[in-house]
Coordinates of C-alpha atoms and ligand atoms in Angstrom, one line a residue:
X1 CA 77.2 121.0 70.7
X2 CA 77.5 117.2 72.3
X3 CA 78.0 117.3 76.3
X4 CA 81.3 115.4 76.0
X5 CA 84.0 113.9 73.8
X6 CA 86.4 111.0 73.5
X7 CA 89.5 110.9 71.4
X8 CA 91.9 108.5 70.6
X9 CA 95.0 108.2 69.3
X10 CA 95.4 104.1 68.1
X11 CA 99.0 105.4 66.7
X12 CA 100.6 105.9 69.6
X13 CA 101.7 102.3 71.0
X14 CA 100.5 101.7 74.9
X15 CA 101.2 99.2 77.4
X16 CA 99.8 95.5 76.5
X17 CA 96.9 95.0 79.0
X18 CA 97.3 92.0 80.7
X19 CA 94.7 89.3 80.4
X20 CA 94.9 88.4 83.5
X21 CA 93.4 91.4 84.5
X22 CA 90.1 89.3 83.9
X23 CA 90.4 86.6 86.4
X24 CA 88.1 85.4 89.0
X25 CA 88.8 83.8 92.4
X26 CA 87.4 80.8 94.0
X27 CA 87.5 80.5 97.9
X28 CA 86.2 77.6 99.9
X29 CA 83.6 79.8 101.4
X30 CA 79.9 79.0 101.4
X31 CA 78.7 77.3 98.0
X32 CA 81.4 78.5 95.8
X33 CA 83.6 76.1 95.2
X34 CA 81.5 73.2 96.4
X35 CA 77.5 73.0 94.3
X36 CA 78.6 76.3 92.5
X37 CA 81.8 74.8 90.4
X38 CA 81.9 71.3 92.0
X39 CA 79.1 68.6 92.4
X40 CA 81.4 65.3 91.6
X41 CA 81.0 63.2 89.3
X42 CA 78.0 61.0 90.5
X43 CA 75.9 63.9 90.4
X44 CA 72.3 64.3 88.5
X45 CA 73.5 67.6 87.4
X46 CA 75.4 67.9 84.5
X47 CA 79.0 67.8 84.8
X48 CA 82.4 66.8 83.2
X49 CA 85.0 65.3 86.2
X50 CA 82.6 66.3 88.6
X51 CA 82.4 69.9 87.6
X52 CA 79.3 71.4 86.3
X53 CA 79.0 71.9 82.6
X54 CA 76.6 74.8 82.6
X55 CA 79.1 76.8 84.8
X56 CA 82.5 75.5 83.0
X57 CA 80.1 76.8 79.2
X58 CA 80.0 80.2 81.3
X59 CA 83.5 80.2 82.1
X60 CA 85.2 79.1 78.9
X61 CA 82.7 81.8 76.8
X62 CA 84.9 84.4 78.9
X63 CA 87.9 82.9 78.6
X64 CA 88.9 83.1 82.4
X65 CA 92.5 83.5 81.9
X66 CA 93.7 82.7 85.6
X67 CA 91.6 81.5 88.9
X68 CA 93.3 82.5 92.3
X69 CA 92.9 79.4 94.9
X70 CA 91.7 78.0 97.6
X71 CA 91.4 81.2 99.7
X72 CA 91.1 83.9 100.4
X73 CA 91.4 83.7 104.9
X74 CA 90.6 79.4 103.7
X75 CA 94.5 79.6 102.2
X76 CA 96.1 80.2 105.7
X77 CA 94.4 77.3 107.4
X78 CA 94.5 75.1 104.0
X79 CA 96.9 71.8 104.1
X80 CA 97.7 71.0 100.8
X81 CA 98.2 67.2 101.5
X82 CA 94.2 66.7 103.0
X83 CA 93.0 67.4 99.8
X84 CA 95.1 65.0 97.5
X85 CA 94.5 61.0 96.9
X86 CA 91.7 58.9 97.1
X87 CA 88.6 61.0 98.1
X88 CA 87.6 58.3 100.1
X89 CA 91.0 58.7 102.1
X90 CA 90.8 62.5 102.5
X91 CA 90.0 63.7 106.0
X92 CA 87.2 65.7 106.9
X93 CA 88.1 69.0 108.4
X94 CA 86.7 72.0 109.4
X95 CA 86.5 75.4 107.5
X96 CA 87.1 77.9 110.5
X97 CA 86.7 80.8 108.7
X98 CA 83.2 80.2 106.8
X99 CA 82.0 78.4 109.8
X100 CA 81.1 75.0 107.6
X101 CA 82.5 71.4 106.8
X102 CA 85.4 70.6 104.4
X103 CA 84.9 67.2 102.5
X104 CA 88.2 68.0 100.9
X105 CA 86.5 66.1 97.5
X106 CA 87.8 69.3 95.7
X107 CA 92.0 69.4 96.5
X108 CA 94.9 70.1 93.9
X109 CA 94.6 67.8 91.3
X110 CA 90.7 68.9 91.1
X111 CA 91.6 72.3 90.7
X112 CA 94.1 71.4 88.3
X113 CA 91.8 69.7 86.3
X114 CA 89.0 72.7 86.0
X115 CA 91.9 75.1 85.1
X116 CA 92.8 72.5 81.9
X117 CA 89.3 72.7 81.3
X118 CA 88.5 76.2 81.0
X119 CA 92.3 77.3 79.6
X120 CA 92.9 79.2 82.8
X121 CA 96.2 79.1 84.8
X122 CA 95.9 78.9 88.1
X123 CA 97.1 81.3 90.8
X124 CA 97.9 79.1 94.5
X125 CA 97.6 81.1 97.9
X126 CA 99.8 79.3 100.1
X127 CA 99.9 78.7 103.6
X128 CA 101.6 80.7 105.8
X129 CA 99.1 81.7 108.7
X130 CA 99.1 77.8 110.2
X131 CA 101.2 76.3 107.7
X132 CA 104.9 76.3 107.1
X133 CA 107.5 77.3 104.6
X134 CA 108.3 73.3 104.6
X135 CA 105.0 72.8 103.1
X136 CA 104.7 76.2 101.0
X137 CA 107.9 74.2 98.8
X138 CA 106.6 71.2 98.9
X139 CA 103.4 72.2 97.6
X140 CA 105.4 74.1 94.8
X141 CA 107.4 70.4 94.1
X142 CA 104.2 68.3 94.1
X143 CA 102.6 70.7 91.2
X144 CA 106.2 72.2 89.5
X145 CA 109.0 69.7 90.0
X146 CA 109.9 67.4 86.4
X147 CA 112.5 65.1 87.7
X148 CA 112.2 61.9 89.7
X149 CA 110.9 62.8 93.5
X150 CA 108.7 61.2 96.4
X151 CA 106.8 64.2 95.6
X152 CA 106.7 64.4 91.4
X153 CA 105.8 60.6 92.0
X154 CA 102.5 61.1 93.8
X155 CA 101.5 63.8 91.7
X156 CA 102.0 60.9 88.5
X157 CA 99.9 58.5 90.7
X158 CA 97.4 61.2 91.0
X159 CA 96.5 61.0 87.5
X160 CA 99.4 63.8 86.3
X161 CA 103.1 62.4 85.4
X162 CA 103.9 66.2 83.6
X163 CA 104.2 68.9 86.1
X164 CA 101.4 71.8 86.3
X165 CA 103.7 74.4 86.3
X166 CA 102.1 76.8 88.2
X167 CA 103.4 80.1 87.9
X168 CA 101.6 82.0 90.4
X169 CA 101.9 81.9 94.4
X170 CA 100.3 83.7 97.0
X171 CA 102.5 83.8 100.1
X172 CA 99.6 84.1 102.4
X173 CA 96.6 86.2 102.1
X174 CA 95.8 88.8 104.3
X175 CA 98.5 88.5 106.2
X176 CA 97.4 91.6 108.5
X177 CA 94.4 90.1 108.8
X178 CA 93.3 86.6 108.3
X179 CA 95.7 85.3 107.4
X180 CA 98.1 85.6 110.5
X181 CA 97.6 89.2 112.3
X182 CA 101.4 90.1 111.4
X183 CA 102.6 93.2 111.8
X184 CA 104.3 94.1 108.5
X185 CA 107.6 93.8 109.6
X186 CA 107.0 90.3 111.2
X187 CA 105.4 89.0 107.9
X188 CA 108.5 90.2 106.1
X189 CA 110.5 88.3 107.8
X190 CA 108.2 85.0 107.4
X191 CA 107.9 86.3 103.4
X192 CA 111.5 85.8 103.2
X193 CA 111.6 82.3 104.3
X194 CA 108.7 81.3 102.7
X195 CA 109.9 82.6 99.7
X196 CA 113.3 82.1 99.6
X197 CA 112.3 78.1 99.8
X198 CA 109.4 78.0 97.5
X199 CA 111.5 80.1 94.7
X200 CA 114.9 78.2 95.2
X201 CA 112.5 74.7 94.5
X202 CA 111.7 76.4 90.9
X203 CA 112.8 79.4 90.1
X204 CA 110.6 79.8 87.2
X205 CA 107.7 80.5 89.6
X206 CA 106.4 84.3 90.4
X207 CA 105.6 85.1 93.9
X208 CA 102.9 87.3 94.8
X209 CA 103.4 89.7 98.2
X210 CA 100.0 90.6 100.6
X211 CA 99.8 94.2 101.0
X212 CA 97.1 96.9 102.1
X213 CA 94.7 99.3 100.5
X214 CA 93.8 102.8 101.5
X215 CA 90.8 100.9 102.5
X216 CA 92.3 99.4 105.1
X217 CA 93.6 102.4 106.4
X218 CA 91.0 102.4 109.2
X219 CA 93.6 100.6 110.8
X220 CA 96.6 102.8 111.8
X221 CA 99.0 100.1 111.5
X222 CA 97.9 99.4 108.1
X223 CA 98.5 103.1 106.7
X224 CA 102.5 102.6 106.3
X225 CA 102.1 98.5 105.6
X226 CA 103.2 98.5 102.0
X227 CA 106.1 100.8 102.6
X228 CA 106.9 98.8 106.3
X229 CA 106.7 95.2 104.2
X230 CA 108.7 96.6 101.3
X231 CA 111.6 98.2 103.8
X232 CA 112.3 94.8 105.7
X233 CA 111.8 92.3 102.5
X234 CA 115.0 93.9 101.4
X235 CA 115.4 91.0 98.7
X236 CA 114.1 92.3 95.7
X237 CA 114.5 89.1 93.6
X238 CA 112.0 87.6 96.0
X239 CA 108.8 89.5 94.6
X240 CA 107.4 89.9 91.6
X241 CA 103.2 91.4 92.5
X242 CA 101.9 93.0 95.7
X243 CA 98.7 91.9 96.4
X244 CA 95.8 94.3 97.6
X245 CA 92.0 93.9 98.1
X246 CA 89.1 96.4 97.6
X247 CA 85.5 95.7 98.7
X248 CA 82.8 98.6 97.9
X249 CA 79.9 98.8 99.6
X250 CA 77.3 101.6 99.1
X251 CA 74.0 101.0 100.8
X252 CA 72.6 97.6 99.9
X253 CA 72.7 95.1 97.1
X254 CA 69.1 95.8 95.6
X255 CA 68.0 98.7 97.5
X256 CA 70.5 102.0 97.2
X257 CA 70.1 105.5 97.2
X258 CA 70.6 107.9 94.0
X259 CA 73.3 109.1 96.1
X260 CA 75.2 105.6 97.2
X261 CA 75.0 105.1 93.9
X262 CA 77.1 108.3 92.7
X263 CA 79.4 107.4 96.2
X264 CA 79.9 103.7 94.7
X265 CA 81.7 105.4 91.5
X266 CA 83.7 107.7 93.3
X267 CA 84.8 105.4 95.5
X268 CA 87.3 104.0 92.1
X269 CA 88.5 107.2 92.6
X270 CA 89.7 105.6 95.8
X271 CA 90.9 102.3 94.6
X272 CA 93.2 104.5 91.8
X273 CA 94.7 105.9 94.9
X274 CA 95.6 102.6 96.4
X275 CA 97.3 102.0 92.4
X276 CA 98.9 105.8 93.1
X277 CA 100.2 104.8 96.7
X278 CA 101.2 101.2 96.4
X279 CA 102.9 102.3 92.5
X280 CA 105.2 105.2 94.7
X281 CA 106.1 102.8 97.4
X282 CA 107.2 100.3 94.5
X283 CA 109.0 102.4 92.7
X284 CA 110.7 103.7 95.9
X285 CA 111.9 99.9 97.1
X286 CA 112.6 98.4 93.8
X287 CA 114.0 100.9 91.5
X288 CA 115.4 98.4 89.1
X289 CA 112.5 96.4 88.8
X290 CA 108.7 96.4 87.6
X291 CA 107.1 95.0 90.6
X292 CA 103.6 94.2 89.6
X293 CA 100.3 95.6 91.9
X294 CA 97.5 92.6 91.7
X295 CA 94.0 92.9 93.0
X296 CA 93.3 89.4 93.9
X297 CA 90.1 90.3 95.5
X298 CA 88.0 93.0 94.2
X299 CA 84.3 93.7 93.7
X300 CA 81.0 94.6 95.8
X301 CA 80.4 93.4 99.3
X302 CA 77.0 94.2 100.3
X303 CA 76.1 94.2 103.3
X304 CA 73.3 91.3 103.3
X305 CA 76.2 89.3 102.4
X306 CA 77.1 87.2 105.9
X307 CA 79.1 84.4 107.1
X308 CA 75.3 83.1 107.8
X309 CA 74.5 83.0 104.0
X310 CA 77.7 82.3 102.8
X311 CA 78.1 85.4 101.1
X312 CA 75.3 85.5 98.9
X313 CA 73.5 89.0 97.7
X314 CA 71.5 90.6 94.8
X315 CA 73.0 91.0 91.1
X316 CA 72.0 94.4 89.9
X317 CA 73.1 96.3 86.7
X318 CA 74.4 99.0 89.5
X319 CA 77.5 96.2 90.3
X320 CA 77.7 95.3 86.9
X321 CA 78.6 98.7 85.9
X322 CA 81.0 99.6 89.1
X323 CA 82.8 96.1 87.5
X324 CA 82.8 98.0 84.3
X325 CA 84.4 101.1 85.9
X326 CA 86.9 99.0 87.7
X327 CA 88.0 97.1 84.6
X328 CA 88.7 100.4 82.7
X329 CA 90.6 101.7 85.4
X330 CA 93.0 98.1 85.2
X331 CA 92.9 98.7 81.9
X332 CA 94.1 102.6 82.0
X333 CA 97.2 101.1 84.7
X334 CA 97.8 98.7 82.3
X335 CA 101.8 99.3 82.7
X336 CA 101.4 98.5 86.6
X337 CA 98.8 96.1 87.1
X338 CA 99.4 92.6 86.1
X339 CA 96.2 90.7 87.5
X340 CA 93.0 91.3 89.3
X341 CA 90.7 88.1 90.7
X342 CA 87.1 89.8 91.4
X343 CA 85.6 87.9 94.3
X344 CA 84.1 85.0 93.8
X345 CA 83.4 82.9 90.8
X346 CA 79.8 81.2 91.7
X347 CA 77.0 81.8 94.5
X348 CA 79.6 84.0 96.8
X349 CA 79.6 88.4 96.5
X350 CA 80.1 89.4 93.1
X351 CA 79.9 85.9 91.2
X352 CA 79.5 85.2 87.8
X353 CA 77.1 83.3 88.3
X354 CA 74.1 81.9 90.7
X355 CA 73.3 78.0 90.8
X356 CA 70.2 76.4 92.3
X357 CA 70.4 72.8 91.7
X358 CA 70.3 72.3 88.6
X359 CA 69.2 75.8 88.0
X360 CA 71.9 79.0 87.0
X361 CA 71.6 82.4 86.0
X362 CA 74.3 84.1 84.6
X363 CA 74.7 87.4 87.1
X364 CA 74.8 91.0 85.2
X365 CA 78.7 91.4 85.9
X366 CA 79.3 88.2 83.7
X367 CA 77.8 90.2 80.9
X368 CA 80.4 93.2 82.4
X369 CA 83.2 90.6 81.7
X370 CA 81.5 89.1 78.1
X371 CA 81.1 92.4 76.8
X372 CA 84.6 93.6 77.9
X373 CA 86.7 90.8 77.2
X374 CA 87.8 92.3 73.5
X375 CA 91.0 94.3 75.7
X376 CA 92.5 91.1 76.9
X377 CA 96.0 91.3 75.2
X378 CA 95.1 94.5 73.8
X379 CA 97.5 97.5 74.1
X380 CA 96.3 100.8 75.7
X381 CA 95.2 103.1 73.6
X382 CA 95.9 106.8 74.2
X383 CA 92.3 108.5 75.5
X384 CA 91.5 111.9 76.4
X385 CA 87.6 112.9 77.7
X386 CA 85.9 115.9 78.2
X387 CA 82.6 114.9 80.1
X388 CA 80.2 116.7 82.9
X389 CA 81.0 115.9 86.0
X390 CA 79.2 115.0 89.6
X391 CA 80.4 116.0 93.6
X392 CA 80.9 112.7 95.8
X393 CA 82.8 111.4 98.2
X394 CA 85.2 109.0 97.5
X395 CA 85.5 106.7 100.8
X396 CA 88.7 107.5 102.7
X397 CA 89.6 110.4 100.7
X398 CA 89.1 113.9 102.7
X399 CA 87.0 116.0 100.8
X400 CA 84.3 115.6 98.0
X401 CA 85.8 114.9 94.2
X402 CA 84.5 115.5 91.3
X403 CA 83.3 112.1 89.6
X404 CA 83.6 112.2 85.7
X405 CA 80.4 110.8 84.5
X406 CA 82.0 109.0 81.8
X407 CA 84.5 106.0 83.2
X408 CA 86.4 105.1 79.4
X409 CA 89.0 102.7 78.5
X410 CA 90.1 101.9 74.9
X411 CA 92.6 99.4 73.7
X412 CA 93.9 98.4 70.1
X413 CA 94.5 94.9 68.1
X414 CA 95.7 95.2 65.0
X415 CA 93.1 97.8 62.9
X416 CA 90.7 96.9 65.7
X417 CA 89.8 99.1 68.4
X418 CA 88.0 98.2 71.2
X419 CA 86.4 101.3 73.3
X420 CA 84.8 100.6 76.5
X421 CA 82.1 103.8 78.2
X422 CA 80.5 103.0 81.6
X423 CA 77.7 106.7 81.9
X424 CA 78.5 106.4 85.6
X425 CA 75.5 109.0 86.2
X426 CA 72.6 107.8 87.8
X427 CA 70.3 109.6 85.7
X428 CA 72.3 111.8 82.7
X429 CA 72.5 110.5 78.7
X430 CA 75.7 112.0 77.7
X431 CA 76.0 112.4 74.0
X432 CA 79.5 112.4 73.0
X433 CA 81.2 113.0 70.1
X434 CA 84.0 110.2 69.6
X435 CA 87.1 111.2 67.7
X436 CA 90.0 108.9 66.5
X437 CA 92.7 110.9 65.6
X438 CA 95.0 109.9 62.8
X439 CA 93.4 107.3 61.4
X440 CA 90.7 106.5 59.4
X441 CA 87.2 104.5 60.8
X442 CA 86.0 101.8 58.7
X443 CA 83.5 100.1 60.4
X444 CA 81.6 100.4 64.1
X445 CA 79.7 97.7 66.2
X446 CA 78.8 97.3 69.6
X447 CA 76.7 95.9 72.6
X448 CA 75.2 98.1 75.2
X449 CA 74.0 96.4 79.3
X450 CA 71.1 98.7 80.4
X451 CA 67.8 99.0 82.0
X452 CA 65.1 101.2 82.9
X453 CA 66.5 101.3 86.2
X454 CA 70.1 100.4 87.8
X455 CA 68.3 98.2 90.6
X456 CA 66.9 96.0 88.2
X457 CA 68.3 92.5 88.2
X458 CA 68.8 89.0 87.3
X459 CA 67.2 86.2 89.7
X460 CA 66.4 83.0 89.0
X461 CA 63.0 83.8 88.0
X462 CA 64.3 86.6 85.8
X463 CA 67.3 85.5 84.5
X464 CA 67.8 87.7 81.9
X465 CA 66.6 90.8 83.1
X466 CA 69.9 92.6 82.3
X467 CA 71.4 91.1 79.4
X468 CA 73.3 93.1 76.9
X469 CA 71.7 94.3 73.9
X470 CA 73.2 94.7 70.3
X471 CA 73.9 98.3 68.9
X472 CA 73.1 99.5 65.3
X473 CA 75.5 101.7 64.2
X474 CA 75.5 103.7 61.1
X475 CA 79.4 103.1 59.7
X476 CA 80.7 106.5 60.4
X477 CA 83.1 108.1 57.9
X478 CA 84.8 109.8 60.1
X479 CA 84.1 111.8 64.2
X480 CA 80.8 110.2 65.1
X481 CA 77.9 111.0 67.9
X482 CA 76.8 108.7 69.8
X483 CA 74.8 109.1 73.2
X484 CA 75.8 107.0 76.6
X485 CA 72.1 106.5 78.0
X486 CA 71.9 106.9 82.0
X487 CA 73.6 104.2 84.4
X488 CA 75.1 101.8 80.9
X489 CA 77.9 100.7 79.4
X490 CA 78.4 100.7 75.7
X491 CA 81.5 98.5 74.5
X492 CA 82.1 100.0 70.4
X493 CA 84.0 97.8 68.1
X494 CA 86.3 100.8 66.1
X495 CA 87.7 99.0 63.1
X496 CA 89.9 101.5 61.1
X497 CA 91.6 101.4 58.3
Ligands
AHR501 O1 86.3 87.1 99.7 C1 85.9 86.9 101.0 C2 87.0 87.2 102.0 O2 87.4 88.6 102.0 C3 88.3 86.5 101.7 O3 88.4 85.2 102.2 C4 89.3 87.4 102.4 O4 90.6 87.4 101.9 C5 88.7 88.8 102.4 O5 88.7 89.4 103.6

């Protein structure tokens, strides 16, 4: 008898998971933006407009379907207009948050560019901390508006006579925080302006509400934001997402506990209770309307990470596999969630990738998005799993939960099933026994990320310590076995017939 099981029924249509669920964000903070994405275009290394190639290859191979930008707490001190026109014109200013210079080489029509490059759209975070709802509209004429204006003229002269038509716009970001220290009420208020201009200058735009996380709820005042914001922004038609961030942090990047590594994975547990909470309160406000939740930052935040090294920490298969978790939970709320943006791209938290001059290595949470990227598009498939379980806390939660070992998502194109297993226990193989129901299995594939132990890691000197490895499958004729090993994930291609 197998410790667990996972079926599936492909027949029964689910919600389309949105792409977009796979997108990254890129802050001005540290060396993400600037050496880790851009170097110019006189540099030595590699690069197409002054972006580096290795890192765009990397990008486009994932097919990074939207890129949040410029911040992140950058947004709400971020003028649009210092970062447009000749370079050589652009003022130097300073980056108050990450406590370093702003060339402002990399504006608008940079960003623009990269997201051409890789297919990506691109997601703004506007200004609403020092800036003003005046320059939140005309930020959304320079890139949107198609007729004849000062604005749509300068954007033309900038190398760009079609609009970008960017959908997406943050108003603000952390708006409790960072980006302002508003109470909710108070930010409502400001939302409303803010949006009522940048939505009235092109109505074709979607605008994307900051909100709070249980995480947060260290802070009293934060418990009731969501439900505060949502009762005084009484214009539905003015919001489309709600925003909310979710750091996890478990001991430290390289050097963790058996035990902070059990806690990391229950804390998901968590961050499905901020989908729970924020889905009630959204339900509650906007009856007639599917307001969509968005985690615009997400990912690990260990504690090595400082303002003092821009971020930076170790890239273990342990945060590969917490991505891998998270992901399957997006996938699973697939009818509510309509975007995540893990934190950040290149160099900063949980990147992508690291970049050393002209040296990279590709971090083991890219695999995590490689590996996974088969459910973009896809729609839900209908799961049920019996698996063991293990006792942890989730953080902020009152008592100790019990943590299925197996974290399992599963999604469907056409006769092609995608099934996605993170064994979330530290030291377990789980053999399951993996039934699709009503239908008939063809053919099975698959790639597996592992290693001997869950601190292993890729540095520049051993870049591919954690790389995924490909699975040999005997073509099952119908129910087969197959066995999760310890801290992995297995992504299984299902065809059936
Ligand atoms: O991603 C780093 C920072 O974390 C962002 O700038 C901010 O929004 C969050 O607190």
């Amino acid at each position: 008898m197998s410790d667990a099981a996972i079926r599936l029924w492909p027949a029964l249509g689910g919600a389309r998971i949105n792409p977009n669920i796979y997108g990254h964000f890129a802050e001005h903070l540290g060396r993400c933006v600037y050496e880790g994405i851009w170097v110019g275009p006189r540099s030595s290394i590699p690069n197409e407009q002054g972006m580096r190639l290795d890192v765009l290859a990397g990008l486009k191979q994932l097919r990074t379907p939207v890129l949040r930008w410029p911040g992140g707490c950058f947004a709400d001190d971020y003028h649009w207009r210092a970062g447009i026109g000749p370079v050589s014109k652009r003022p130097a200013t300073v980056n108050i948050w990450w406590q370093q210079g702003e060339s402002n080489e990399f504006g608008t029509d940079e960003f623009m560019s990269l997201c051409r490059i890789l297919g990506s759209e691109p997601y703004l975070c506007c200004n609403v901390g020092t800036g003003s709802a005046r320059e939140a509209r005309d930020w959304v004429e320079y890139c949107n508006y198609g007729g004849e204006s000062y604005l749509s003229r300068m954007r033309a002269r900038h190398g760009s006579p079609e609009p970008y038509g960017v959908r997406f716009w943050g108003v603000g970001n952390e708006t409790w925080g960072c980006g302002g220290r508003f109470r909710a009420e108070d930010y409502a208020k400001e939302y409303v302006r803010f949006a009522n201009y940048m939505r009235t200058m092109d109505p074709g735009i979607e605008l994307v509400a900051c909100g709070t996380c249980y995480e947060d709820y260290k802070n009293p005042a934060l418990v009731v934001w969501n439900h505060d914001f949502c009762e005084e922004m009484y214009h539905p038609d003015l919001i489309d997402h709600l925003s909310m961030h979710r750091y996890f942090r478990r001991g430290s990047g390289a050097d963790f506990s058996d035990g902070e590594f059990r806690a990391l994975f229950a804390d998901v547990l968590a961050m499905e209770r901020d989908l729970e909470l924020a889905e009630a309160v959204l339900a509650y406000f906007y009856p007639d309307k599917s307001v969509g939740i968005i985690f615009d930052e997400w990912g690990v935040w260990h504690p090595e990470a400082t303002v003092e090294n821009g971020l930076e920490q170790a890239h273990t298969l342990r945060d590969a596999l917490l991505a891998g978790a998270v992901l399957n939970l997006f996938n699973r709320w697939a009818h509510r969630v309509t975007m995540a943006n893990i934190a950040q791209t290149i160099n900063v938290l949980q990147c992508m990738a690291m970049t050393d001059g002209k040296k990279m290595f590709l971090t083991p949470t890219y695999h995590v998005f490689d590996m996974m990227r088969g459910h973009m598009a896809a729609n839900l498939v209908t799961q049920e799993v019996d698996c063991p379980t293990f006792d942890a806390h989730p953080i902020g939660l009152r008592e100790k939960k019990a943590v299925p070992a197996l974290s399992v998502s599963a999604s469907r194109s056409g006769k092609r099933i995608v099934l996605s297993v993170v064994n979330q226990s530290v030291d377990e193989d789980v053999e399951t026994v993996i039934e699709v129901r009503e239908a008939t299995i063809a053919n099975v594939t698959g790639r597996m990320l592992n290693s001997d132990t869950p601190r292993d890691r890729n540095t520049f000197e051993t870049p591919k310590a954690v790389t995924p490895k490909r699975l040999k499958i005997e073509n099952p004729a119908g129910d087969f076995v197959y066995t999760f090993p310890a801290h992995s994930l297995t992504v299984l291609g299902i065809t059936v017939e």
